[in-house]
N, CA, C and O of each residue as an XYZ file, in Angstrom:
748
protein
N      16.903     14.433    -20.632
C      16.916     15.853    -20.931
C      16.079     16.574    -19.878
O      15.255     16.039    -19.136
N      16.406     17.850    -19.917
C      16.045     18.701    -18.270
C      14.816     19.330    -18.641
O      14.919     20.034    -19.645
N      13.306     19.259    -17.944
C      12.482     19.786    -18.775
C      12.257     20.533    -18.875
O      11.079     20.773    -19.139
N      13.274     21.631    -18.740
C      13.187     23.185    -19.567
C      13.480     23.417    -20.827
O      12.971     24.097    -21.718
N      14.619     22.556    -20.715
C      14.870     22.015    -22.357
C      13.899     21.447    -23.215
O      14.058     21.894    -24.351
N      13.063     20.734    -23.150
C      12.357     20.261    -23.761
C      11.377     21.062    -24.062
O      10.924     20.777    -25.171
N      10.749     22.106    -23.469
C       9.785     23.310    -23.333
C      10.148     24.197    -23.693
O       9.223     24.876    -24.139
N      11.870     25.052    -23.845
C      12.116     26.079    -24.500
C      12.020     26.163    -26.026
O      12.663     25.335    -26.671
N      11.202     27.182    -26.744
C      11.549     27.409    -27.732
C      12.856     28.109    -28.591
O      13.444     29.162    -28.346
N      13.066     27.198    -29.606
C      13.877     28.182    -30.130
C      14.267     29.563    -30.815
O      14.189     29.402    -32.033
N      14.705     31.017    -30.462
C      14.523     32.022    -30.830
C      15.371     32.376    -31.969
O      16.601     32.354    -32.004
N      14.190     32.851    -33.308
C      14.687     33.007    -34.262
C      15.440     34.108    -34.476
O      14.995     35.238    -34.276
N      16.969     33.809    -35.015
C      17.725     35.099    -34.815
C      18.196     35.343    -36.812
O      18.618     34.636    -37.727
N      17.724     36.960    -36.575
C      17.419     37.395    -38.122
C      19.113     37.512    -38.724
O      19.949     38.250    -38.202
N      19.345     36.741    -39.753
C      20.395     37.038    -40.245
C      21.088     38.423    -40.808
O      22.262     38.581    -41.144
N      20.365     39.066    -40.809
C      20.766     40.190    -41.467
C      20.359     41.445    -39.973
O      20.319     42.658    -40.180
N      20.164     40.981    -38.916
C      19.457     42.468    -37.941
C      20.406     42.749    -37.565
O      21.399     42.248    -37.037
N      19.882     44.037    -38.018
C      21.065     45.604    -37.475
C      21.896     46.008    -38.566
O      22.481     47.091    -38.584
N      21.941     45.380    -39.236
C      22.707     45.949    -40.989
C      21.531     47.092    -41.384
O      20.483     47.138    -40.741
N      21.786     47.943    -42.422
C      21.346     49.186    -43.019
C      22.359     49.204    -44.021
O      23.499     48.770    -43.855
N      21.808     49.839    -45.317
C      22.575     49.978    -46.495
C      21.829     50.583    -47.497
O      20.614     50.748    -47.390
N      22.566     50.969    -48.595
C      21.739     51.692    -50.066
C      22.685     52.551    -50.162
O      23.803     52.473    -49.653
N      22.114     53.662    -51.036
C      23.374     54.686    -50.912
C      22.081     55.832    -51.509
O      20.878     55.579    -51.452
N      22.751     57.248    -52.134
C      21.867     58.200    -52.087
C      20.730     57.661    -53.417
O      21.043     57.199    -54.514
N      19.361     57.912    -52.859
C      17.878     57.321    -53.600
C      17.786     56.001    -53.033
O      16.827     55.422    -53.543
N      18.350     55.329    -52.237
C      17.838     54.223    -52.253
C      18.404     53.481    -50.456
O      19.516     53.625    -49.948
N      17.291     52.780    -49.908
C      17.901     52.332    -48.978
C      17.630     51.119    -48.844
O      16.687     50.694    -49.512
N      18.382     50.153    -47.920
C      18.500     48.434    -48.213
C      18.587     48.105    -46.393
O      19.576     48.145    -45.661
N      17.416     47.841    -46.121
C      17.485     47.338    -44.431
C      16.161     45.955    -44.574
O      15.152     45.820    -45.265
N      16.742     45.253    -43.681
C      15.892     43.937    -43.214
C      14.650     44.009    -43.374
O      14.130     44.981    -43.923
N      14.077     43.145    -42.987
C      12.846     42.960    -42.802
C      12.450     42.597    -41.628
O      13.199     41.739    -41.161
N      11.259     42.994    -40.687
C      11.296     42.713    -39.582
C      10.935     41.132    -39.775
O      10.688     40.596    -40.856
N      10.959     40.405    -38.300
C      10.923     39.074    -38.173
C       9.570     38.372    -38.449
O       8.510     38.623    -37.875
N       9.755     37.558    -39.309
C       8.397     37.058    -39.432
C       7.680     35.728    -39.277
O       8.670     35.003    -39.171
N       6.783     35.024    -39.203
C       6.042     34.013    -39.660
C       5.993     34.000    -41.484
O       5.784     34.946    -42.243
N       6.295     32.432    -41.828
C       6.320     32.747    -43.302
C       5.461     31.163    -43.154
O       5.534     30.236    -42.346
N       4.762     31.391    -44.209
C       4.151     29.757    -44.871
C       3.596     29.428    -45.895
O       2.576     29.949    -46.347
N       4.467     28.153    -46.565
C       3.937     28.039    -47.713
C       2.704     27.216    -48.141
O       2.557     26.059    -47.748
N       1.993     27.712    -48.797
C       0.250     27.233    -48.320
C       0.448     26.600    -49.671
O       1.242     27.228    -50.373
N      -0.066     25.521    -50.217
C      -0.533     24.494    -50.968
C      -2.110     23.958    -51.295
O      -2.371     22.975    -50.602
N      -3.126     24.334    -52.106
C      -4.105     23.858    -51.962
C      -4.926     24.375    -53.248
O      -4.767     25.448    -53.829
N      -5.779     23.422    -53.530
C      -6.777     23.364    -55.207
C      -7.265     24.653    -54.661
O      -7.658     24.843    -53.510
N      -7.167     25.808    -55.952
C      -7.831     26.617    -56.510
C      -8.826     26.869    -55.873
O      -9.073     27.920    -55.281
N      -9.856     25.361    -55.990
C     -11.354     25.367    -55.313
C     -11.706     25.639    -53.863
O     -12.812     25.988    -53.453
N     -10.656     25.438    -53.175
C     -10.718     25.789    -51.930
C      -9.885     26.845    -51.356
O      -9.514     26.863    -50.182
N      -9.531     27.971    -52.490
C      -9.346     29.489    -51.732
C     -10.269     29.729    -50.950
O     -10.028     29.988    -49.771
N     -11.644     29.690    -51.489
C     -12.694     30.516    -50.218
C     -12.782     30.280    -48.826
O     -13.125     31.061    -47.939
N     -12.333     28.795    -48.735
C     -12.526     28.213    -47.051
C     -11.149     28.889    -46.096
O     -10.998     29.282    -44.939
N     -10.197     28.742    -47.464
C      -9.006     29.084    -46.580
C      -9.230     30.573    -46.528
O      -9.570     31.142    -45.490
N      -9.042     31.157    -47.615
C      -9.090     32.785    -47.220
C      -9.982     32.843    -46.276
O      -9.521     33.559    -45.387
N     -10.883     32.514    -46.039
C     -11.940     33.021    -44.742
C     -11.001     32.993    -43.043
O     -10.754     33.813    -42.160
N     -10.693     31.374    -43.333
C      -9.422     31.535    -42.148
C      -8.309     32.096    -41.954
O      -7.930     32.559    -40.879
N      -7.553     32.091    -43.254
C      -6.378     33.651    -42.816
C      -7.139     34.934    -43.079
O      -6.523     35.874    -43.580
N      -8.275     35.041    -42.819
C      -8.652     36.796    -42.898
C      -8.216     37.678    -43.570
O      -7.996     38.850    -43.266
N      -8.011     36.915    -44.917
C      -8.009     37.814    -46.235
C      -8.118     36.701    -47.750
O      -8.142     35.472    -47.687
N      -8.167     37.447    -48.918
C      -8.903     36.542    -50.219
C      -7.599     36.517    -50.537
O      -6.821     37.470    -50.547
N      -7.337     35.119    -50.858
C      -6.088     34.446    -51.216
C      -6.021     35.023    -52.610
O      -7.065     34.644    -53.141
N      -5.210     35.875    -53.638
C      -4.801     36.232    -54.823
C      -4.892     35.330    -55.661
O      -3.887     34.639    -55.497
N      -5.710     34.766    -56.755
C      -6.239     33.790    -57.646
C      -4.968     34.000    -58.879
O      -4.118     33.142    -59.119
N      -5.072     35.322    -59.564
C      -4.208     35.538    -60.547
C      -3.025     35.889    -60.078
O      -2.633     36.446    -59.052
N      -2.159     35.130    -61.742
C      -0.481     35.870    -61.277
C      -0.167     36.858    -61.255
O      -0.927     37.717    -61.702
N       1.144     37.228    -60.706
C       1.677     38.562    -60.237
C       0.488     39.226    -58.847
O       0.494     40.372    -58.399
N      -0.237     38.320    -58.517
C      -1.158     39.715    -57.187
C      -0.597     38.948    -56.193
O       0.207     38.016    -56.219
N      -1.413     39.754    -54.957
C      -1.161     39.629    -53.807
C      -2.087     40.377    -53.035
O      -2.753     41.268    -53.562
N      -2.244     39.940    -51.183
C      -3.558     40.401    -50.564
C      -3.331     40.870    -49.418
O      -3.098     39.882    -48.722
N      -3.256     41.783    -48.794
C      -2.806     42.096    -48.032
C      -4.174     42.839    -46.518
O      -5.236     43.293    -46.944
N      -4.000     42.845    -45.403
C      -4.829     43.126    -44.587
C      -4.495     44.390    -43.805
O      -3.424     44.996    -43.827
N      -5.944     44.780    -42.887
C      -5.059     46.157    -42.502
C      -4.241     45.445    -41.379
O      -3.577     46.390    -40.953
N      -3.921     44.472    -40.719
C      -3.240     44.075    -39.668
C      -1.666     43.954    -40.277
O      -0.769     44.000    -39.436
N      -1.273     43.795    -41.746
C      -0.102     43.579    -42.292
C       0.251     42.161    -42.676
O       1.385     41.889    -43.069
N      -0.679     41.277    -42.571
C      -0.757     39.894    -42.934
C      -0.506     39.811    -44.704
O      -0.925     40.885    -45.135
N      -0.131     39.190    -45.548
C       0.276     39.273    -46.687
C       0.066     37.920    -47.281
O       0.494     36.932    -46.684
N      -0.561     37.810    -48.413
C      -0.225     36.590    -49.278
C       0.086     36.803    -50.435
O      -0.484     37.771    -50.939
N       1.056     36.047    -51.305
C       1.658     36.482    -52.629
C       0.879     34.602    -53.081
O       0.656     33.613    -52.382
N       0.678     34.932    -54.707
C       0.011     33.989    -55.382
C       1.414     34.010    -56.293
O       1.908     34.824    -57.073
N       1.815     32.631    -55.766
C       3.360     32.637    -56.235
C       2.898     30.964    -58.134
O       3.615     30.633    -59.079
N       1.809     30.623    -57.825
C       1.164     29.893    -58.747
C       0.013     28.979    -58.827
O      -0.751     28.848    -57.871
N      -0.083     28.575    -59.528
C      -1.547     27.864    -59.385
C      -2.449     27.270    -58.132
O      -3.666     27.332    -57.962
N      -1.322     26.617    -57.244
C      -2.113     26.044    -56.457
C      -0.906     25.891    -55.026
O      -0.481     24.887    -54.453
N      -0.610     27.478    -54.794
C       0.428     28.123    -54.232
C       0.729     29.493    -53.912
O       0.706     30.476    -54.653
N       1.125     29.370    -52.220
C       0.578     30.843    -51.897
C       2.143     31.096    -50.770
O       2.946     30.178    -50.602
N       2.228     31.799    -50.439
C       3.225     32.381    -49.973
C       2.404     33.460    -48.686
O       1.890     34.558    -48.898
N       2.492     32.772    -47.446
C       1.569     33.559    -46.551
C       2.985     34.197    -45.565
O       3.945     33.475    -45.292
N       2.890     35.495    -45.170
C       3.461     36.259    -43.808
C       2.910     36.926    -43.376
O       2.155     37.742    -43.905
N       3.232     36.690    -41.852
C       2.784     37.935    -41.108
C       3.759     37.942    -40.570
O       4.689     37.169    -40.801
N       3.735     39.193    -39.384
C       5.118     39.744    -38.442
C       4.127     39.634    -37.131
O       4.641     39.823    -36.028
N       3.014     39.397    -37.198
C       2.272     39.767    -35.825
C       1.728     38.299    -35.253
O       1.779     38.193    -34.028
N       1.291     37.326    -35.881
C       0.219     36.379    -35.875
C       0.608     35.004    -36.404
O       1.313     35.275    -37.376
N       0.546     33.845    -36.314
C       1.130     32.580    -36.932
C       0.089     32.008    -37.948
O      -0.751     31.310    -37.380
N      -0.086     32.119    -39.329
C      -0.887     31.571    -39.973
C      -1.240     30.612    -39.874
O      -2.283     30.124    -40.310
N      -0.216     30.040    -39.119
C      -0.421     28.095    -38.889
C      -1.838     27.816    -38.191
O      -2.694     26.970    -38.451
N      -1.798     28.611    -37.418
C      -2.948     28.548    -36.182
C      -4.445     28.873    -37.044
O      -5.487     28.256    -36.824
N      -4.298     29.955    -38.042
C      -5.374     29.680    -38.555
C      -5.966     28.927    -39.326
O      -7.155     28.631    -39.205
N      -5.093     28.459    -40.355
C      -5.261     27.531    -40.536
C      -5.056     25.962    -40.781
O      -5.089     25.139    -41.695
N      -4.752     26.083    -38.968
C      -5.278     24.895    -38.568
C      -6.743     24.359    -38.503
O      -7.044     23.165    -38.502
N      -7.744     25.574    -38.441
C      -8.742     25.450    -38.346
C     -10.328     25.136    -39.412
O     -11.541     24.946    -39.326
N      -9.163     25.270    -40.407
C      -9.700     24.995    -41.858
C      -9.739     23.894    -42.461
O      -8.681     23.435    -42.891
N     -11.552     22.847    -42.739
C     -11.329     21.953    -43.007
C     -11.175     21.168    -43.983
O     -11.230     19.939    -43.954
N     -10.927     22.027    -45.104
C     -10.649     21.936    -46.648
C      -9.141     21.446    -46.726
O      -8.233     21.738    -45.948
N      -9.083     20.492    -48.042
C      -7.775     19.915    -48.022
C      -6.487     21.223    -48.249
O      -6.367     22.074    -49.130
N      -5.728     20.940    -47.143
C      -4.577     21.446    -47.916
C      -3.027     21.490    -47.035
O      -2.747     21.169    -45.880
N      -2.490     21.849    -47.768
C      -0.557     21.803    -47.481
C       0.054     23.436    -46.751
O       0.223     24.504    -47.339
N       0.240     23.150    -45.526
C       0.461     24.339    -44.856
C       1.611     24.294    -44.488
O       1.552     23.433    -43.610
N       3.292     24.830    -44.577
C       4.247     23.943    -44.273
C       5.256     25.521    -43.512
O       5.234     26.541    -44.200
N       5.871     25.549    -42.453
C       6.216     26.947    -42.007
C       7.574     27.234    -42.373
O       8.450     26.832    -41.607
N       7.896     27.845    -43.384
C       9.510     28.248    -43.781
C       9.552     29.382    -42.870
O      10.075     30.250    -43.568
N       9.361     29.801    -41.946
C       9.739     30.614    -41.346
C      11.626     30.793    -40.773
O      12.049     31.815    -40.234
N      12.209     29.952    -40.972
C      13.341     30.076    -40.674
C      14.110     29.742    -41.458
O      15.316     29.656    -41.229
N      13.390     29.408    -42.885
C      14.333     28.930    -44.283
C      14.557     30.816    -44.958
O      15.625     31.204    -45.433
N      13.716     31.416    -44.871
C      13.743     32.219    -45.253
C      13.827     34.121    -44.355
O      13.558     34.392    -43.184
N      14.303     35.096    -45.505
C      14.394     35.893    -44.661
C      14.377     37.125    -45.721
O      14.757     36.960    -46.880
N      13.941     38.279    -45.269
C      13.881     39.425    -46.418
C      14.691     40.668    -46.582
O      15.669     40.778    -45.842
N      14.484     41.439    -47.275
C      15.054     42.521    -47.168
C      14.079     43.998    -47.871
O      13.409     43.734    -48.869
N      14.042     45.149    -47.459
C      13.249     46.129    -47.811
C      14.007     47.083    -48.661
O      14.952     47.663    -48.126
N      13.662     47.394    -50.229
C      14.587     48.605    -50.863
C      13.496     48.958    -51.404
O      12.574     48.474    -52.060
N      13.999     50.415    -50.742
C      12.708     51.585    -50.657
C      13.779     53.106    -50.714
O      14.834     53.222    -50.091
N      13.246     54.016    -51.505
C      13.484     54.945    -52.160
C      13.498     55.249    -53.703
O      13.095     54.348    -54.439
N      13.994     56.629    -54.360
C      13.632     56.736    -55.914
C      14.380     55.845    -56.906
O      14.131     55.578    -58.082
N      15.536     55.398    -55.954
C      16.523     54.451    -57.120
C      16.192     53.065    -56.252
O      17.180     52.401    -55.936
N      15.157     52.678    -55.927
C      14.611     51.462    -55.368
C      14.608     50.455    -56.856
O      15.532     49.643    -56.815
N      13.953     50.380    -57.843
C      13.361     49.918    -59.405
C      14.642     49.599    -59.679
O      15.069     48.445    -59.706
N      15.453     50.852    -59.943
C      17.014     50.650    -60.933
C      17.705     49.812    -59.820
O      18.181     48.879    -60.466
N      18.055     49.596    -58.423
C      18.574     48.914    -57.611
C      18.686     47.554    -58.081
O      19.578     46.849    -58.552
N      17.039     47.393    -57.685
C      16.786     45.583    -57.994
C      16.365     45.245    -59.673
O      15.911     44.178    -60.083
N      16.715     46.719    -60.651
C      16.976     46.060    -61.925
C      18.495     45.521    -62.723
O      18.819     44.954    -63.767
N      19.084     46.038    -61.631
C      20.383     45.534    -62.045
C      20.652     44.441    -62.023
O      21.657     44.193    -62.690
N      20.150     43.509    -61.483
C      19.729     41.823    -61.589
C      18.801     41.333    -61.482
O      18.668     40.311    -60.809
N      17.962     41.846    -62.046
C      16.817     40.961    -61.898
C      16.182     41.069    -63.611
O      16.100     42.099    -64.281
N      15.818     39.763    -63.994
C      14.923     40.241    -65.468
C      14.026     40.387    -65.497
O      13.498     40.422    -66.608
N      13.270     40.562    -64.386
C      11.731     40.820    -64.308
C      11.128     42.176    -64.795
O      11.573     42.860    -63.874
N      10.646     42.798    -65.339
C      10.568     44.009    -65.755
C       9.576     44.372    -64.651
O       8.501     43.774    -64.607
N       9.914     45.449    -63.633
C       9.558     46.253    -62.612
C       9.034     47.373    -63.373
O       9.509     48.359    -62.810
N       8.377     47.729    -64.260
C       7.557     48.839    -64.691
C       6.339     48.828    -64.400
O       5.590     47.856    -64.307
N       5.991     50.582    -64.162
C       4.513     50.244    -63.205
C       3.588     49.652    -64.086
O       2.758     48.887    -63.594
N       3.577     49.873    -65.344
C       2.510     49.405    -66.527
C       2.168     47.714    -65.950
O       1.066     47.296    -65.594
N       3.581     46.875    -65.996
C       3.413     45.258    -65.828
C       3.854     44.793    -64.183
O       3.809     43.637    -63.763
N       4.251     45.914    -63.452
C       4.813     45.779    -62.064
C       3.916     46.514    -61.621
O       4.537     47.571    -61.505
N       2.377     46.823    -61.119
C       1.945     47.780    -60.402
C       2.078     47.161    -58.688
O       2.310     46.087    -58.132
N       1.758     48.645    -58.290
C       1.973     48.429    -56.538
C       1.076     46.980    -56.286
O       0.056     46.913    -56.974
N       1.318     45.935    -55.469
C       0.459     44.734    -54.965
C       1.356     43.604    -55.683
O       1.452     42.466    -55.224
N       2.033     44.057    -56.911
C       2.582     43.041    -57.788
C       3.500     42.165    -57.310
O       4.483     42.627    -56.732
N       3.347     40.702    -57.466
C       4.369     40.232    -56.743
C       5.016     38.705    -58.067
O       4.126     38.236    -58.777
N       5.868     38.360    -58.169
C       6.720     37.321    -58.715
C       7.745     36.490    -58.210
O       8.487     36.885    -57.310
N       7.801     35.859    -58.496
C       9.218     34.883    -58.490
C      10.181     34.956    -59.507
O       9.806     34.676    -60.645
N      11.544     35.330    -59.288
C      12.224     35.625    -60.211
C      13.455     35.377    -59.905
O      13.518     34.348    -59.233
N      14.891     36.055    -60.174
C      15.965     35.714    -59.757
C      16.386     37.034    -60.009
O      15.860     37.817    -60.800
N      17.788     37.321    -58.978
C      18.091     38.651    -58.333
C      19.889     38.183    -58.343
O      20.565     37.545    -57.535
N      20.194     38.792    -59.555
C      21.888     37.873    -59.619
C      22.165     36.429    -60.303
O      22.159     36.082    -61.484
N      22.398     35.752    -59.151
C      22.649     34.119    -59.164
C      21.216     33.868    -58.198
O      20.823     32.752    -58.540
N      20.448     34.314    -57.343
C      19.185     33.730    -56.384
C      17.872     33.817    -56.768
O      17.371     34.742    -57.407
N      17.176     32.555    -56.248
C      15.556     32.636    -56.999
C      15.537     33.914    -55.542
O      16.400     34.092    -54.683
N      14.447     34.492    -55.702
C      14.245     35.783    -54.997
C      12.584     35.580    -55.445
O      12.248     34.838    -56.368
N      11.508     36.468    -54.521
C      10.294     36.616    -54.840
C      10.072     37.851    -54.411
O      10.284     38.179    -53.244
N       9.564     38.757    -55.435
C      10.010     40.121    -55.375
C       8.419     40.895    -54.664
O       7.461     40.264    -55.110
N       8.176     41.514    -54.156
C       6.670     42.453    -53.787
C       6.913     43.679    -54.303
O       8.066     44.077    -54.470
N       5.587     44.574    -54.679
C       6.207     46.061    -54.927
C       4.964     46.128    -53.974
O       3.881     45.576    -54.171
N       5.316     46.898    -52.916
C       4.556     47.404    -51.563
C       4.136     48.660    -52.015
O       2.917     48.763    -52.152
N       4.798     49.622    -52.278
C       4.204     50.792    -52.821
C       4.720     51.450    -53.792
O       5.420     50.770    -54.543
N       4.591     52.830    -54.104
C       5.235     53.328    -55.738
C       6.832     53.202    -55.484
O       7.451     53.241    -56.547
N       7.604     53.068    -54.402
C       9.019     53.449    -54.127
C       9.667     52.309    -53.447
O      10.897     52.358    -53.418
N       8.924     50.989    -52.728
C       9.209     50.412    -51.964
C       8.788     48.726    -52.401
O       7.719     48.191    -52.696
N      10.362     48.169    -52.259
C       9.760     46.726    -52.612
C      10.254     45.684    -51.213
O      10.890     46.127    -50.256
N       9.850     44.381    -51.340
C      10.073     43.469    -50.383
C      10.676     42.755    -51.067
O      10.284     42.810    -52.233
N      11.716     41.878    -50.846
C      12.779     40.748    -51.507
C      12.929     39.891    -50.951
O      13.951     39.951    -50.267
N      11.980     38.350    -50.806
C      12.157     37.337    -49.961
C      13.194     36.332    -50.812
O      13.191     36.080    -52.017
N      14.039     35.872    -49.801
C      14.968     34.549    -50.609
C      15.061     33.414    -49.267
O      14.346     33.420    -48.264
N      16.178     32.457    -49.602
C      16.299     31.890    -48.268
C      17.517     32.164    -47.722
O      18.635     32.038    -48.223
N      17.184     32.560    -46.619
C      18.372     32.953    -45.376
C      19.609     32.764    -45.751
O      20.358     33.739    -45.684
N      20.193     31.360    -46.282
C      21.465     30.903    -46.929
C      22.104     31.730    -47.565
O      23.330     31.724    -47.456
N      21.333     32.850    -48.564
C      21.878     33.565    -49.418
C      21.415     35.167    -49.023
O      21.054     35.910    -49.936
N      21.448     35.655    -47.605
C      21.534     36.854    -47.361
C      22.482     37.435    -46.971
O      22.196     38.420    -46.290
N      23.998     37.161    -47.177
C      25.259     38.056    -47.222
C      24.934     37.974    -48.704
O      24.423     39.055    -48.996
N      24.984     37.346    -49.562
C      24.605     37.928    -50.718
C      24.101     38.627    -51.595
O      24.693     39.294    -52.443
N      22.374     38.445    -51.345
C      21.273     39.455    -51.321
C      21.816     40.744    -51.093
O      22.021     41.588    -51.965
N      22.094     40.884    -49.584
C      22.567     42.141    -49.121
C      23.488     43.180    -49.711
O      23.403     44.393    -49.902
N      24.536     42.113    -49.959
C      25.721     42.649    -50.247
C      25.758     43.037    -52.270
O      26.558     43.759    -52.864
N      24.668     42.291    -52.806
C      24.351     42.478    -54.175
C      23.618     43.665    -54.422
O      23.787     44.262    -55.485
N      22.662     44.163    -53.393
C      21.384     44.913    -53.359
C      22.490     46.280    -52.995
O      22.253     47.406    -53.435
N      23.278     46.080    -52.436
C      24.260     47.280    -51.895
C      24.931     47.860    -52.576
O      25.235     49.033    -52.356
N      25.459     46.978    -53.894
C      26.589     46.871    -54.664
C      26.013     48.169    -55.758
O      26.479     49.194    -56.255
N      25.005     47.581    -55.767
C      23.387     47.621    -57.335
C      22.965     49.259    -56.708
O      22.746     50.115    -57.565
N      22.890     49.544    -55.659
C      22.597     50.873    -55.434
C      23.548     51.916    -55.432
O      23.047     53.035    -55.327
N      25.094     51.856    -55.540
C      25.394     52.496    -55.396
C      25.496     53.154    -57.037
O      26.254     54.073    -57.347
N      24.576     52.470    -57.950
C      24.685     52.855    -59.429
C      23.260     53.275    -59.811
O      22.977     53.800    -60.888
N      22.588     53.059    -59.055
C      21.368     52.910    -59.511
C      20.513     54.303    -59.714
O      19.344     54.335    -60.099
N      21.482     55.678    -59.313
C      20.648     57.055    -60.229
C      21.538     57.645    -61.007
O      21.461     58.779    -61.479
N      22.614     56.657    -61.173
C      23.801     57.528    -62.108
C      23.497     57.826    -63.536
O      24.312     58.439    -64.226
């Protein structure tokens, strides 16, 4: 093999870039490209790790932690974290952390989508059973749930705007479900 080949990386190409969708209240576009990783590790050793990804790993369910750089972790369960960034490779940080734990990069298993506007809630309640009310859904809130037929892990980023991670496999679907779901969703 030619050793450029062996030295080139491979460039991740977003399944869904350049699509746009929603309809009036609501809009349905990608997510920019990211680093994703699923972090694994005892409870007891959030503090070592959060110190190395430069933010406090979310202890309880439904939260999430977010930095001013845009780095994100969702506390998807006990001893399980769901790390992205768009800027920075978590891997690298913690690599540097010498507390036990399971750092594994889905970055290319997975891929997102952003629905943001006033019929954002009714959009992704049309399949989903998670109850998105601000009372038990406030902004930071994050779950694992299912969106149709797909496990999906839902974020509410702000009062109007959510994040929808699944795996890549099922984003003509996602898309095309999230599209379907808005065009009902202030009627």
């Amino acid at each position: 093999m030619a050793k450029s080949a062996q030295t080139a990386t491979a460039a991740r190409i977003e399944p869904l870039a350049g699509r746009t969708g929603g309809a009036a209240g609501v809009t349905v576009t990608p997510a920019k490209a990211a680093f994703r990783v699923s972090l694994r590790a005892n409870a007891a050793d959030a503090a070592a790790l959060s110190k190395s990804l430069g933010l406090e790993l979310p202890l309880e369910p439904k939260t999430s932690a977010k930095t001013a750089k845009g780095r994100l972790a969702f506390w998807l369960g006990p001893d399980e974290w769901l790390i992205i960034d768009e800027a920075g490779d978590p891997l690298v940080d913690l690599a540097k952390c010498k507390a036990l734990h399971s750092a594994v990069d889905v970055s290319h298993r997975n891929a997102a989508l952003l629905v943001s506007g006033k019929g954002a809630r009714a959009t992704l309640e049309a399949g989903c059973p998670q109850d998105l009310g601000e009372t038990v859904f406030p902004v930071g809130a994050v779950a694992r749930t299912i969106l149709g037929k797909i496990e999906v892990v839902i974020y509410r980023a702000g009062e109007t705007e959510y994040r929808v991670e699944f795996w890549r496999s099922f984003s003509a679907y996602a898309f095309g479900f999230l599209n379907e779901a808005a065009k009902d969703c202030l009627a």
